[in-house]
JSON list of C-alpha atoms in Angstrom, two decimals:
[
{"chain": "V", "resi": 26, "resn": "UNK", "atom": "CA", "xyz": [13.21, -52.22, 98.10]},
{"chain": "V", "resi": 27, "resn": "UNK", "atom": "CA", "xyz": [10.50, -52.59, 101.51]},
{"chain": "V", "resi": 28, "resn": "UNK", "atom": "CA", "xyz": [13.18, -51.38, 103.86]},
{"chain": "V", "resi": 29, "resn": "UNK", "atom": "CA", "xyz": [14.40, -48.48, 101.85]},
{"chain": "V", "resi": 30, "resn": "UNK", "atom": "CA", "xyz": [10.62, -47.49, 101.21]},
{"chain": "V", "resi": 31, "resn": "UNK", "atom": "CA", "xyz": [9.88, -47.78, 104.91]},
{"chain": "V", "resi": 32, "resn": "UNK", "atom": "CA", "xyz": [12.89, -45.79, 105.88]},
{"chain": "V", "resi": 33, "resn": "UNK", "atom": "CA", "xyz": [12.02, -43.04, 103.34]},
{"chain": "V", "resi": 34, "resn": "UNK", "atom": "CA", "xyz": [8.26, -42.63, 104.68]},
{"chain": "V", "resi": 35, "resn": "UNK", "atom": "CA", "xyz": [10.12, -42.24, 108.36]},
{"chain": "V", "resi": 36, "resn": "UNK", "atom": "CA", "xyz": [12.67, -39.50, 108.22]},
{"chain": "V", "resi": 37, "resn": "UNK", "atom": "CA", "xyz": [12.50, -35.97, 108.82]},
{"chain": "V", "resi": 38, "resn": "UNK", "atom": "CA", "xyz": [11.13, -33.62, 106.13]},
{"chain": "V", "resi": 39, "resn": "UNK", "atom": "CA", "xyz": [14.22, -31.86, 105.05]},
{"chain": "V", "resi": 40, "resn": "UNK", "atom": "CA", "xyz": [15.84, -35.56, 104.47]},
{"chain": "V", "resi": 41, "resn": "UNK", "atom": "CA", "xyz": [12.61, -36.75, 102.28]},
{"chain": "V", "resi": 42, "resn": "UNK", "atom": "CA", "xyz": [12.84, -33.79, 100.28]},
{"chain": "V", "resi": 43, "resn": "UNK", "atom": "CA", "xyz": [16.62, -33.93, 99.89]},
{"chain": "V", "resi": 44, "resn": "UNK", "atom": "CA", "xyz": [16.26, -38.31, 99.08]},
{"chain": "V", "resi": 45, "resn": "UNK", "atom": "CA", "xyz": [13.53, -37.80, 96.57]},
{"chain": "V", "resi": 46, "resn": "UNK", "atom": "CA", "xyz": [15.21, -34.89, 94.83]},
{"chain": "V", "resi": 47, "resn": "UNK", "atom": "CA", "xyz": [18.47, -36.97, 94.61]},
{"chain": "V", "resi": 48, "resn": "UNK", "atom": "CA", "xyz": [16.76, -40.56, 93.41]},
{"chain": "V", "resi": 49, "resn": "UNK", "atom": "CA", "xyz": [14.97, -38.26, 90.55]},
{"chain": "V", "resi": 50, "resn": "UNK", "atom": "CA", "xyz": [18.15, -36.55, 89.49]},
{"chain": "V", "resi": 51, "resn": "UNK", "atom": "CA", "xyz": [20.29, -39.62, 89.92]},
{"chain": "V", "resi": 52, "resn": "UNK", "atom": "CA", "xyz": [18.13, -41.79, 87.74]},
{"chain": "V", "resi": 53, "resn": "UNK", "atom": "CA", "xyz": [18.37, -39.97, 84.55]},
{"chain": "V", "resi": 54, "resn": "UNK", "atom": "CA", "xyz": [21.99, -38.22, 85.21]},
{"chain": "V", "resi": 55, "resn": "UNK", "atom": "CA", "xyz": [23.67, -41.25, 86.35]},
{"chain": "V", "resi": 56, "resn": "UNK", "atom": "CA", "xyz": [21.62, -44.06, 85.49]},
{"chain": "V", "resi": 57, "resn": "UNK", "atom": "CA", "xyz": [20.31, -45.07, 89.05]},
{"chain": "V", "resi": 58, "resn": "UNK", "atom": "CA", "xyz": [16.91, -45.82, 87.37]},
{"chain": "V", "resi": 59, "resn": "UNK", "atom": "CA", "xyz": [18.52, -49.48, 86.67]},
{"chain": "V", "resi": 60, "resn": "UNK", "atom": "CA", "xyz": [18.20, -49.77, 90.23]},
{"chain": "V", "resi": 61, "resn": "UNK", "atom": "CA", "xyz": [15.80, -47.51, 91.69]},
{"chain": "V", "resi": 62, "resn": "UNK", "atom": "CA", "xyz": [12.70, -46.32, 89.32]},
{"chain": "V", "resi": 63, "resn": "UNK", "atom": "CA", "xyz": [12.44, -42.54, 89.54]},
{"chain": "V", "resi": 64, "resn": "UNK", "atom": "CA", "xyz": [8.97, -42.92, 89.85]},
{"chain": "V", "resi": 65, "resn": "UNK", "atom": "CA", "xyz": [8.76, -44.97, 93.15]},
{"chain": "V", "resi": 66, "resn": "UNK", "atom": "CA", "xyz": [10.51, -42.02, 94.75]},
{"chain": "V", "resi": 67, "resn": "UNK", "atom": "CA", "xyz": [7.78, -39.36, 93.10]},
{"chain": "V", "resi": 68, "resn": "UNK", "atom": "CA", "xyz": [5.18, -41.83, 94.53]},
{"chain": "V", "resi": 69, "resn": "UNK", "atom": "CA", "xyz": [6.79, -41.90, 98.05]},
{"chain": "V", "resi": 70, "resn": "UNK", "atom": "CA", "xyz": [7.32, -38.11, 97.85]},
{"chain": "V", "resi": 71, "resn": "UNK", "atom": "CA", "xyz": [3.59, -37.60, 97.57]},
{"chain": "V", "resi": 72, "resn": "UNK", "atom": "CA", "xyz": [2.80, -40.35, 100.21]},
{"chain": "V", "resi": 73, "resn": "UNK", "atom": "CA", "xyz": [4.93, -38.41, 102.82]},
{"chain": "V", "resi": 74, "resn": "UNK", "atom": "CA", "xyz": [3.01, -35.26, 101.40]},
{"chain": "V", "resi": 75, "resn": "UNK", "atom": "CA", "xyz": [-0.41, -37.21, 102.29]},
{"chain": "V", "resi": 76, "resn": "UNK", "atom": "CA", "xyz": [1.27, -37.61, 105.97]},
{"chain": "V", "resi": 77, "resn": "UNK", "atom": "CA", "xyz": [1.27, -33.80, 106.29]},
{"chain": "V", "resi": 78, "resn": "UNK", "atom": "CA", "xyz": [4.86, -33.86, 106.53]},
{"chain": "V", "resi": 79, "resn": "UNK", "atom": "CA", "xyz": [5.75, -32.26, 103.45]},
{"chain": "V", "resi": 80, "resn": "UNK", "atom": "CA", "xyz": [4.08, -29.32, 101.18]},
{"chain": "V", "resi": 81, "resn": "UNK", "atom": "CA", "xyz": [2.25, -31.24, 98.17]},
{"chain": "V", "resi": 82, "resn": "UNK", "atom": "CA", "xyz": [3.25, -28.20, 95.98]},
{"chain": "V", "resi": 83, "resn": "UNK", "atom": "CA", "xyz": [7.08, -28.14, 97.19]},
{"chain": "V", "resi": 84, "resn": "UNK", "atom": "CA", "xyz": [7.49, -31.81, 96.99]},
{"chain": "V", "resi": 85, "resn": "UNK", "atom": "CA", "xyz": [5.84, -31.28, 93.18]},
{"chain": "V", "resi": 86, "resn": "UNK", "atom": "CA", "xyz": [7.98, -28.64, 92.29]},
{"chain": "V", "resi": 87, "resn": "UNK", "atom": "CA", "xyz": [10.99, -30.41, 93.64]},
{"chain": "V", "resi": 88, "resn": "UNK", "atom": "CA", "xyz": [10.33, -33.60, 91.47]},
{"chain": "V", "resi": 89, "resn": "UNK", "atom": "CA", "xyz": [9.70, -31.77, 88.66]},
{"chain": "V", "resi": 90, "resn": "UNK", "atom": "CA", "xyz": [13.12, -29.54, 89.32]},
{"chain": "V", "resi": 91, "resn": "UNK", "atom": "CA", "xyz": [15.12, -33.03, 89.75]},
{"chain": "V", "resi": 92, "resn": "UNK", "atom": "CA", "xyz": [13.26, -34.62, 86.27]},
{"chain": "V", "resi": 93, "resn": "UNK", "atom": "CA", "xyz": [14.11, -31.52, 84.20]},
{"chain": "V", "resi": 94, "resn": "UNK", "atom": "CA", "xyz": [17.80, -31.01, 85.80]},
{"chain": "V", "resi": 95, "resn": "UNK", "atom": "CA", "xyz": [18.56, -34.61, 85.68]},
{"chain": "V", "resi": 96, "resn": "UNK", "atom": "CA", "xyz": [17.61, -35.13, 82.17]},
{"chain": "V", "resi": 97, "resn": "UNK", "atom": "CA", "xyz": [19.75, -31.81, 81.35]},
{"chain": "V", "resi": 98, "resn": "UNK", "atom": "CA", "xyz": [22.72, -33.53, 83.00]},
{"chain": "V", "resi": 99, "resn": "UNK", "atom": "CA", "xyz": [21.87, -36.59, 81.01]},
{"chain": "V", "resi": 100, "resn": "UNK", "atom": "CA", "xyz": [21.89, -35.00, 77.99]},
{"chain": "V", "resi": 101, "resn": "UNK", "atom": "CA", "xyz": [25.39, -33.36, 78.51]},
{"chain": "V", "resi": 102, "resn": "UNK", "atom": "CA", "xyz": [26.92, -36.71, 79.69]},
{"chain": "V", "resi": 103, "resn": "UNK", "atom": "CA", "xyz": [25.76, -38.03, 76.02]},
{"chain": "V", "resi": 104, "resn": "UNK", "atom": "CA", "xyz": [26.86, -35.46, 74.26]},
{"chain": "V", "resi": 105, "resn": "UNK", "atom": "CA", "xyz": [30.45, -35.46, 75.72]},
{"chain": "V", "resi": 106, "resn": "UNK", "atom": "CA", "xyz": [30.93, -38.58, 76.12]},
{"chain": "V", "resi": 107, "resn": "UNK", "atom": "CA", "xyz": [29.44, -40.18, 73.36]},
{"chain": "V", "resi": 108, "resn": "UNK", "atom": "CA", "xyz": [29.50, -43.64, 72.00]},
{"chain": "V", "resi": 109, "resn": "UNK", "atom": "CA", "xyz": [32.17, -44.33, 75.01]},
{"chain": "V", "resi": 110, "resn": "UNK", "atom": "CA", "xyz": [29.02, -44.17, 77.46]},
{"chain": "V", "resi": 111, "resn": "UNK", "atom": "CA", "xyz": [27.34, -47.16, 75.42]},
{"chain": "V", "resi": 112, "resn": "UNK", "atom": "CA", "xyz": [30.00, -49.42, 75.78]},
{"chain": "V", "resi": 113, "resn": "UNK", "atom": "CA", "xyz": [30.39, -49.56, 79.49]},
{"chain": "V", "resi": 114, "resn": "UNK", "atom": "CA", "xyz": [29.58, -52.29, 81.13]},
{"chain": "V", "resi": 115, "resn": "UNK", "atom": "CA", "xyz": [26.58, -51.33, 82.66]},
{"chain": "V", "resi": 116, "resn": "UNK", "atom": "CA", "xyz": [25.14, -50.28, 79.52]},
{"chain": "V", "resi": 117, "resn": "UNK", "atom": "CA", "xyz": [26.32, -53.00, 77.21]},
{"chain": "V", "resi": 118, "resn": "UNK", "atom": "CA", "xyz": [24.15, -55.45, 78.83]},
{"chain": "V", "resi": 119, "resn": "UNK", "atom": "CA", "xyz": [21.34, -53.59, 77.57]},
{"chain": "V", "resi": 120, "resn": "UNK", "atom": "CA", "xyz": [22.60, -53.57, 73.68]},
{"chain": "V", "resi": 121, "resn": "UNK", "atom": "CA", "xyz": [19.11, -54.56, 72.45]},
{"chain": "V", "resi": 122, "resn": "UNK", "atom": "CA", "xyz": [17.01, -52.02, 74.30]},
{"chain": "V", "resi": 123, "resn": "UNK", "atom": "CA", "xyz": [19.22, -49.43, 73.61]},
{"chain": "V", "resi": 124, "resn": "UNK", "atom": "CA", "xyz": [18.71, -50.09, 69.99]},
{"chain": "V", "resi": 125, "resn": "UNK", "atom": "CA", "xyz": [15.36, -49.90, 70.32]},
{"chain": "V", "resi": 126, "resn": "UNK", "atom": "CA", "xyz": [15.68, -46.48, 72.17]},
{"chain": "V", "resi": 127, "resn": "UNK", "atom": "CA", "xyz": [18.13, -45.34, 69.34]},
{"chain": "V", "resi": 128, "resn": "UNK", "atom": "CA", "xyz": [15.35, -45.83, 66.77]},
{"chain": "V", "resi": 129, "resn": "UNK", "atom": "CA", "xyz": [12.52, -44.79, 68.82]},
{"chain": "V", "resi": 130, "resn": "UNK", "atom": "CA", "xyz": [14.75, -41.53, 68.94]},
{"chain": "V", "resi": 131, "resn": "UNK", "atom": "CA", "xyz": [15.07, -41.48, 65.34]},
{"chain": "V", "resi": 132, "resn": "UNK", "atom": "CA", "xyz": [11.96, -41.80, 64.29]},
{"chain": "V", "resi": 133, "resn": "UNK", "atom": "CA", "xyz": [10.22, -39.69, 66.91]},
{"chain": "V", "resi": 134, "resn": "UNK", "atom": "CA", "xyz": [12.70, -37.09, 67.75]},
{"chain": "V", "resi": 135, "resn": "UNK", "atom": "CA", "xyz": [11.42, -34.72, 70.73]},
{"chain": "V", "resi": 136, "resn": "UNK", "atom": "CA", "xyz": [8.15, -36.94, 70.95]},
{"chain": "V", "resi": 137, "resn": "UNK", "atom": "CA", "xyz": [10.64, -39.60, 71.92]},
{"chain": "V", "resi": 138, "resn": "UNK", "atom": "CA", "xyz": [11.98, -37.67, 74.65]},
{"chain": "V", "resi": 139, "resn": "UNK", "atom": "CA", "xyz": [8.30, -36.75, 76.21]},
{"chain": "V", "resi": 140, "resn": "UNK", "atom": "CA", "xyz": [7.14, -40.44, 75.78]},
{"chain": "V", "resi": 141, "resn": "UNK", "atom": "CA", "xyz": [10.34, -41.49, 77.45]},
{"chain": "V", "resi": 142, "resn": "UNK", "atom": "CA", "xyz": [9.92, -39.71, 80.38]},
{"chain": "V", "resi": 143, "resn": "UNK", "atom": "CA", "xyz": [6.96, -42.55, 81.11]},
{"chain": "V", "resi": 144, "resn": "UNK", "atom": "CA", "xyz": [9.23, -45.60, 80.51]},
{"chain": "V", "resi": 145, "resn": "UNK", "atom": "CA", "xyz": [11.88, -47.01, 83.47]},
{"chain": "V", "resi": 146, "resn": "UNK", "atom": "CA", "xyz": [14.36, -47.67, 80.93]},
{"chain": "V", "resi": 147, "resn": "UNK", "atom": "CA", "xyz": [13.99, -44.67, 78.32]},
{"chain": "V", "resi": 148, "resn": "UNK", "atom": "CA", "xyz": [13.78, -42.37, 81.25]},
{"chain": "V", "resi": 149, "resn": "UNK", "atom": "CA", "xyz": [17.16, -43.67, 82.08]},
{"chain": "V", "resi": 150, "resn": "UNK", "atom": "CA", "xyz": [19.20, -43.39, 78.59]},
{"chain": "V", "resi": 151, "resn": "UNK", "atom": "CA", "xyz": [16.81, -41.14, 76.78]},
{"chain": "V", "resi": 152, "resn": "UNK", "atom": "CA", "xyz": [18.41, -37.63, 77.42]},
{"chain": "V", "resi": 153, "resn": "UNK", "atom": "CA", "xyz": [22.06, -39.33, 76.99]},
{"chain": "V", "resi": 154, "resn": "UNK", "atom": "CA", "xyz": [20.85, -40.66, 73.53]},
{"chain": "V", "resi": 155, "resn": "UNK", "atom": "CA", "xyz": [19.41, -37.34, 72.59]},
{"chain": "V", "resi": 156, "resn": "UNK", "atom": "CA", "xyz": [22.93, -35.71, 73.75]},
{"chain": "V", "resi": 157, "resn": "UNK", "atom": "CA", "xyz": [24.72, -38.26, 71.82]},
{"chain": "V", "resi": 158, "resn": "UNK", "atom": "CA", "xyz": [22.42, -38.02, 68.71]},
{"chain": "V", "resi": 159, "resn": "UNK", "atom": "CA", "xyz": [23.23, -33.78, 68.75]},
{"chain": "V", "resi": 160, "resn": "UNK", "atom": "CA", "xyz": [19.50, -32.98, 68.98]},
{"chain": "V", "resi": 161, "resn": "UNK", "atom": "CA", "xyz": [19.49, -29.32, 69.52]},
{"chain": "V", "resi": 162, "resn": "UNK", "atom": "CA", "xyz": [19.55, -28.58, 73.14]},
{"chain": "V", "resi": 163, "resn": "UNK", "atom": "CA", "xyz": [16.42, -26.19, 72.95]},
{"chain": "V", "resi": 164, "resn": "UNK", "atom": "CA", "xyz": [14.26, -28.45, 71.20]},
{"chain": "V", "resi": 165, "resn": "UNK", "atom": "CA", "xyz": [15.53, -31.18, 73.63]},
{"chain": "V", "resi": 166, "resn": "UNK", "atom": "CA", "xyz": [14.49, -29.15, 76.95]},
{"chain": "V", "resi": 167, "resn": "UNK", "atom": "CA", "xyz": [11.33, -27.90, 75.50]},
{"chain": "V", "resi": 168, "resn": "UNK", "atom": "CA", "xyz": [10.08, -31.64, 75.16]},
{"chain": "V", "resi": 169, "resn": "UNK", "atom": "CA", "xyz": [12.19, -32.82, 78.45]},
{"chain": "V", "resi": 170, "resn": "UNK", "atom": "CA", "xyz": [10.23, -30.07, 80.49]},
{"chain": "V", "resi": 171, "resn": "UNK", "atom": "CA", "xyz": [6.86, -30.99, 79.10]},
{"chain": "V", "resi": 172, "resn": "UNK", "atom": "CA", "xyz": [7.62, -34.66, 80.33]},
{"chain": "V", "resi": 173, "resn": "UNK", "atom": "CA", "xyz": [8.92, -33.79, 83.59]},
{"chain": "V", "resi": 174, "resn": "UNK", "atom": "CA", "xyz": [6.09, -31.55, 84.50]},
{"chain": "V", "resi": 175, "resn": "UNK", "atom": "CA", "xyz": [3.65, -33.75, 83.15]},
{"chain": "V", "resi": 176, "resn": "UNK", "atom": "CA", "xyz": [5.23, -36.92, 85.04]},
{"chain": "V", "resi": 177, "resn": "UNK", "atom": "CA", "xyz": [6.50, -35.52, 88.30]},
{"chain": "V", "resi": 178, "resn": "UNK", "atom": "CA", "xyz": [3.25, -33.86, 89.20]},
{"chain": "V", "resi": 179, "resn": "UNK", "atom": "CA", "xyz": [1.22, -37.21, 88.00]},
{"chain": "V", "resi": 180, "resn": "UNK", "atom": "CA", "xyz": [3.32, -39.36, 90.13]},
{"chain": "V", "resi": 181, "resn": "UNK", "atom": "CA", "xyz": [3.79, -37.18, 93.37]},
{"chain": "V", "resi": 182, "resn": "UNK", "atom": "CA", "xyz": [-0.42, -36.57, 93.22]},
{"chain": "V", "resi": 183, "resn": "UNK", "atom": "CA", "xyz": [-0.79, -40.12, 92.60]},
{"chain": "V", "resi": 184, "resn": "UNK", "atom": "CA", "xyz": [1.24, -41.35, 95.90]},
{"chain": "V", "resi": 185, "resn": "UNK", "atom": "CA", "xyz": [-0.75, -38.19, 97.74]},
{"chain": "V", "resi": 186, "resn": "UNK", "atom": "CA", "xyz": [-4.06, -39.80, 96.48]},
{"chain": "V", "resi": 187, "resn": "UNK", "atom": "CA", "xyz": [-2.88, -43.21, 97.39]},
{"chain": "V", "resi": 188, "resn": "UNK", "atom": "CA", "xyz": [-1.66, -42.57, 101.07]},
{"chain": "V", "resi": 189, "resn": "UNK", "atom": "CA", "xyz": [-1.22, -45.56, 102.95]},
{"chain": "V", "resi": 190, "resn": "UNK", "atom": "CA", "xyz": [-2.09, -47.74, 99.79]},
{"chain": "V", "resi": 191, "resn": "UNK", "atom": "CA", "xyz": [1.24, -46.56, 98.39]},
{"chain": "V", "resi": 192, "resn": "UNK", "atom": "CA", "xyz": [2.90, -50.38, 98.04]},
{"chain": "V", "resi": 193, "resn": "UNK", "atom": "CA", "xyz": [0.55, -51.45, 95.18]},
{"chain": "V", "resi": 194, "resn": "UNK", "atom": "CA", "xyz": [0.55, -47.84, 93.75]},
{"chain": "V", "resi": 195, "resn": "UNK", "atom": "CA", "xyz": [4.41, -47.83, 93.50]},
{"chain": "V", "resi": 196, "resn": "UNK", "atom": "CA", "xyz": [4.43, -51.75, 92.09]},
{"chain": "V", "resi": 197, "resn": "UNK", "atom": "CA", "xyz": [1.86, -50.51, 89.35]},
{"chain": "V", "resi": 198, "resn": "UNK", "atom": "CA", "xyz": [3.59, -47.33, 88.79]},
{"chain": "V", "resi": 199, "resn": "UNK", "atom": "CA", "xyz": [6.02, -48.38, 85.94]},
{"chain": "V", "resi": 200, "resn": "UNK", "atom": "CA", "xyz": [3.69, -49.95, 84.14]},
{"chain": "V", "resi": 201, "resn": "UNK", "atom": "CA", "xyz": [-0.02, -49.52, 83.63]},
{"chain": "V", "resi": 202, "resn": "UNK", "atom": "CA", "xyz": [-0.49, -46.27, 85.66]},
{"chain": "V", "resi": 203, "resn": "UNK", "atom": "CA", "xyz": [2.51, -44.97, 83.65]},
{"chain": "V", "resi": 204, "resn": "UNK", "atom": "CA", "xyz": [0.68, -45.67, 80.31]},
{"chain": "V", "resi": 205, "resn": "UNK", "atom": "CA", "xyz": [-2.42, -43.88, 81.55]},
{"chain": "V", "resi": 206, "resn": "UNK", "atom": "CA", "xyz": [-0.61, -40.75, 82.56]},
{"chain": "V", "resi": 207, "resn": "UNK", "atom": "CA", "xyz": [1.49, -40.59, 78.97]},
{"chain": "V", "resi": 208, "resn": "UNK", "atom": "CA", "xyz": [-1.97, -41.33, 77.05]},
{"chain": "V", "resi": 209, "resn": "UNK", "atom": "CA", "xyz": [-3.56, -38.51, 79.11]},
{"chain": "V", "resi": 210, "resn": "UNK", "atom": "CA", "xyz": [-0.66, -36.45, 78.48]},
{"chain": "V", "resi": 211, "resn": "UNK", "atom": "CA", "xyz": [-0.31, -37.02, 74.64]},
{"chain": "V", "resi": 212, "resn": "UNK", "atom": "CA", "xyz": [-4.28, -36.25, 74.63]},
{"chain": "V", "resi": 213, "resn": "UNK", "atom": "CA", "xyz": [-4.07, -33.05, 75.91]},
{"chain": "V", "resi": 214, "resn": "UNK", "atom": "CA", "xyz": [-0.85, -32.38, 73.87]},
{"chain": "V", "resi": 215, "resn": "UNK", "atom": "CA", "xyz": [-3.02, -33.16, 70.44]},
{"chain": "V", "resi": 216, "resn": "UNK", "atom": "CA", "xyz": [-6.04, -31.03, 71.61]},
{"chain": "V", "resi": 217, "resn": "UNK", "atom": "CA", "xyz": [-3.70, -27.97, 72.62]},
{"chain": "V", "resi": 218, "resn": "UNK", "atom": "CA", "xyz": [-2.13, -28.41, 69.13]},
{"chain": "V", "resi": 219, "resn": "UNK", "atom": "CA", "xyz": [-5.36, -28.61, 67.22]},
{"chain": "V", "resi": 220, "resn": "UNK", "atom": "CA", "xyz": [-6.89, -25.48, 69.09]},
{"chain": "V", "resi": 221, "resn": "UNK", "atom": "CA", "xyz": [-3.93, -23.45, 68.83]},
{"chain": "V", "resi": 222, "resn": "UNK", "atom": "CA", "xyz": [-4.13, -24.37, 65.04]},
{"chain": "V", "resi": 223, "resn": "UNK", "atom": "CA", "xyz": [-7.86, -23.11, 64.40]},
{"chain": "V", "resi": 224, "resn": "UNK", "atom": "CA", "xyz": [-7.03, -20.02, 66.21]},
{"chain": "V", "resi": 225, "resn": "UNK", "atom": "CA", "xyz": [-4.42, -19.25, 63.94]},
{"chain": "V", "resi": 226, "resn": "UNK", "atom": "CA", "xyz": [-6.54, -19.94, 61.14]},
{"chain": "V", "resi": 227, "resn": "UNK", "atom": "CA", "xyz": [-9.36, -17.50, 62.40]},
{"chain": "V", "resi": 228, "resn": "UNK", "atom": "CA", "xyz": [-7.61, -14.46, 61.82]},
{"chain": "V", "resi": 229, "resn": "UNK", "atom": "CA", "xyz": [-6.27, -15.59, 57.87]},
{"chain": "V", "resi": 230, "resn": "UNK", "atom": "CA", "xyz": [-10.08, -16.74, 57.20]},
{"chain": "V", "resi": 231, "resn": "UNK", "atom": "CA", "xyz": [-11.69, -13.61, 58.49]},
{"chain": "V", "resi": 232, "resn": "UNK", "atom": "CA", "xyz": [-9.14, -11.26, 56.34]},
{"chain": "V", "resi": 233, "resn": "UNK", "atom": "CA", "xyz": [-9.96, -13.24, 53.59]},
{"chain": "V", "resi": 234, "resn": "UNK", "atom": "CA", "xyz": [-13.56, -12.40, 53.98]},
{"chain": "V", "resi": 235, "resn": "UNK", "atom": "CA", "xyz": [-13.25, -9.07, 54.63]},
{"chain": "V", "resi": 236, "resn": "UNK", "atom": "CA", "xyz": [-11.03, -8.42, 51.36]},
{"chain": "V", "resi": 237, "resn": "UNK", "atom": "CA", "xyz": [-13.99, -10.15, 49.64]},
{"chain": "V", "resi": 238, "resn": "UNK", "atom": "CA", "xyz": [-16.47, -7.85, 50.80]},
{"chain": "V", "resi": 239, "resn": "UNK", "atom": "CA", "xyz": [-14.34, -5.02, 49.54]},
{"chain": "V", "resi": 240, "resn": "UNK", "atom": "CA", "xyz": [-13.97, -6.26, 46.28]}
]
């Protein structure tokens, strides 16, 4: 892994863009996440940006696009291959964790798609499980995009701020830091939900007062 990381940090900008995109995309579409977690590639993309070799905004956009597109491909794989996919040698070795992921998806629905983005195993299998369960694609895409944007920007920015301390960050990225980023994202979603609800209630309250005043 160290050789791979050093190699990625010493390639041309174009190759860095392509490598990061392919790794993040393949994690969800092709289950490469069992070998190389996508957050490692995202963090390294931020590190390359911190060295001035690529644009930070472009790397963020690239990682987000790769995450969302990769999840969509994983969804289609699960939708069309279904139970046959779960019986493959790669996934049959993780049957217990797959059962947990399927139970999480049944209980939480779209929220599981969003939160699954922040756990390596769930990130690799959740899109396919959503497709297998026939979750409506529009609903899947909404939660998938929200998770991809939060995760992609968060981990690329993390690598950008870490700079040369990337090794410690990459090792922790799949554990504590993922939990922190997910917690912040959930808190932001809850805040947005209640503010939107208040805004919808205000016009109704105003109309009731107005009608009462006229009676």
